[in-house]
Amino acid sequence: MSQVAEQIYEKRLHPFTLLYRFIVALPNAALPIIFVLYSGNTGEWVYIFISLFLGFFILPGILLNYFYFDYTITDKEVVIKSGVLSKKERHIKIDRIQNVTITQNFLHKLMRIAKVQLETAGDATTEGNLDSVSIVDSERIREIIRNHQHGKSKVDTNRFSNENGETVEKTVEEEENVIFSMSLWDTIKYGAVRFRPIVLVASAWIFSLFSQFNPNWTDELELILDSGYKEYIKQLDIFSIILYIVAGVLLVLLFSWILDILLTVNTYHRFKLVSEKGKLLTSQGLFSSQKGAIPLKKLQMMVIKSNPITRKLNFYRLDLQTAGFGGGDGTKAKSETAIPFAKFSQVKEIINKIRAVVIPEIFTKVSPKSIRRAVVKYLVFSIPFGIALYFTFDSFWVLLVLLPIIGFAAYIRYQYRGYHVENNQIIVKQGFWFQKISIIPIEKIQTIHMRSSYFQRRLGLATVEIDTAATVYGNDASIIDIDIDVATEIFEELNRLFIDDKNKGKVIN
Amino acid sequence: MMQLNPDVKSVWTIYYIRRTLFFMVLTLALDYLALSEIPKWPFFTGFSPLVVLFIGLVTTIVMPKLKYKYWFFELRDDELYLKRGVLTKIDSIAPYCRIQHIDISQNIVERLFNLSRLVIYTAGTKGADLIIPGLPHYYAQELQNKLKEYTVEDAV
């Protein structure tokens, strides 16, 4: 078999790229319009100015960039040539390409083109970006690179595809090792139980835009404050106000619920997790389809997430956090969703395909003294709230309502915290509203810290923090509020386990 | 367990003085522009900078000594161990094989006392910047060379 079919030589991007870039550039052209409009002169020369701007800057730029850009893919490297005045040639060795990501946003989809990103393991800046090529080409590029990396040639299938696309499509699908997929109904169910706070806030905001709220409420508030607000509050009809508030809250909740379902369907439509040699591939999305790859070698942490509602229904989410492609550059670390929504047994099954992990039924609990600390902490945090309550109801007794709530919250927090140290991994559990069970492989530890603040030390408590190359969210890998002696022990133990693990590796090598 | 060079106390004292001055200017501005506008503000203008000055003086006198007293580091067989902190105590372990590179840096204040800072980079996201301050320059270089031997280019 000849290798010729497996190469792409000095190919330009898809012609629709021109149209795509022009549309994307339009908002830039809007900037001068805004300036001109604000200056007050809305004569006809505005349009002349805009067209001049477009004609002189944007269009030639897009055209030149397009015609002076080509890419070559051989069995050894990808070469991307670009530049009009200063030429640039970027060579990316095929072996060093970690990841070929194909993404499509809505415009791409309309034009049936796709954006291909080549990510390497080395420097964060050496990334190839082909925006945009046709869908067929994007698949082909991915296929070629993959085949070269695997060292085996699939020339026949590729040649075949030129003659008969459909049959090949089928064989490719059969080859895919799909380990998880979601139906539309699954996706809707998932959206129905997410209740993301961000969506709630957004819908509350949208709701407030459409409701009959007085937009000048600050002025009104000032008026009320000036005229003696206590009288004002007394003369209000409390019952109807409460009714109003309840109805408003319910409406916002309903709206946010529907919005969340729609957004979720958009993001996770036809979600599929495919296992491939050394990595997991995900594909999802309705309007903008996303394809991603999780290199298992770079996997730093696995996080199982749930909220009280999904826990009741026995549904969990699995996020995989991988280290950045930039190595030392922590900002490049990212978290990818491997399973948005599945039964706990299924999540466990898939975790076990990645790594042998036994999630314990019962975790070791943190110190009960943490309840005391949480109560104090929550009391301090609720001071502003308490002041507000005191002034609205004009009585100290109302504040007593806060106490059981705080106590209960602190207790729940304690109940839902736990950890489990094993020879090859640490599992940390925390959170009630947003529960996270984080699994950190021992060999991925970067640094270990033991921290105890003044208030913690008064209770004899400490926190053990485990830092990996992909701690995307602050405290996931922290064992918070355990006895200082236990903390010291774990701190030393983790280090010993890590060093042992490293030494074991050396012997094998 | 090793301690830092005692001169580091003077460096820290200068830092604390600088910080106090900064916050005094800030609160002074706040006092004039915002607090004095509050109708029933019970204090005279210039009260909050005075509070800052008082707190600043106390910390400037006390903190450098305490910080020095509680700062330790140790080069163990397989890892670097740091122990420090006055109010919040932090113990850190950085295994040698995790160290990506090591910088020696010196700012103007440190140069006055001929001290250097060793900045140890790992691929970690949070504790990415383990810093040993207050080392004599020659010693910092010695440490850097010693640690460099262990540093392996290890894939994350």
Coordinates of C-alpha atoms in Angstrom, one line a residue, chain B residues 57-132:
Chain B
L57 CA 3.3 49.1 64.4
V58 CA 2.4 46.1 66.5
T59 CA 2.7 43.6 63.6
T60 CA 5.9 45.3 62.4
I61 CA 7.5 44.8 65.8
V62 CA 6.1 41.3 66.5
M63 CA 5.6 39.4 63.3
P64 CA 9.1 39.3 61.7
K65 CA 10.5 37.8 64.9
L66 CA 7.7 35.2 65.1
K67 CA 7.9 34.4 61.4
Y68 CA 11.6 33.8 61.7
K69 CA 11.1 31.7 64.8
Y70 CA 8.7 29.4 63.1
W71 CA 10.3 29.1 59.7
F72 CA 12.1 25.8 59.0
F73 CA 13.1 23.8 56.0
E74 CA 14.7 20.5 55.6
L75 CA 16.3 18.5 52.7
R76 CA 15.2 15.0 53.4
D77 CA 16.2 11.9 51.4
D78 CA 13.4 12.0 48.9
E79 CA 11.6 15.3 49.5
L80 CA 11.9 18.9 50.4
Y81 CA 10.1 19.7 53.7
L82 CA 8.9 23.2 54.7
K83 CA 7.3 24.2 58.0
R84 CA 6.2 27.7 58.6
G85 CA 3.5 30.0 59.7
V86 CA 2.6 32.1 62.7
L87 CA -1.2 32.3 62.7
T88 CA -1.8 29.7 60.1
K89 CA 0.8 26.9 60.2
I90 CA 1.6 25.2 57.0
D91 CA 3.7 22.1 56.5
S92 CA 4.6 21.3 52.9
I93 CA 6.2 18.4 51.2
A94 CA 7.6 18.6 47.7
P95 CA 9.1 15.3 46.5
Y96 CA 12.3 16.0 44.6
C97 CA 11.1 14.2 41.5
R98 CA 8.3 16.6 41.2
I99 CA 10.4 19.7 41.1
Q100 CA 10.3 21.2 37.6
H101 CA 12.7 24.0 38.0
I102 CA 14.2 26.3 40.6
D103 CA 14.7 30.0 40.4
I104 CA 16.8 32.2 42.6
S105 CA 15.4 35.7 42.8
Q106 CA 16.2 38.8 44.7
N107 CA 14.4 42.1 45.0
I108 CA 15.8 45.4 46.1
V109 CA 15.1 45.0 49.8
E110 CA 16.7 41.5 49.8
R111 CA 19.7 42.9 47.9
L112 CA 20.3 45.3 50.7
F113 CA 20.9 42.4 53.1
N114 CA 22.5 40.2 50.4
L115 CA 19.8 37.6 50.7
S116 CA 18.0 35.6 48.0
R117 CA 14.8 33.7 47.6
L118 CA 14.6 30.2 46.3
V119 CA 11.4 29.6 44.2
I120 CA 10.6 26.0 43.6
Y121 CA 8.2 25.2 40.8
T122 CA 6.2 22.0 40.6
A123 CA 3.4 21.1 38.1
G124 CA 1.0 21.5 41.0
T125 CA -1.7 24.1 40.6
K126 CA -2.1 25.4 44.1
G127 CA 1.3 25.0 45.8
A128 CA 3.1 25.7 42.6
D129 CA 5.2 28.3 44.3
L130 CA 7.0 27.0 47.2
I131 CA 9.3 29.7 48.3
I132 CA 12.2 29.7 50.7

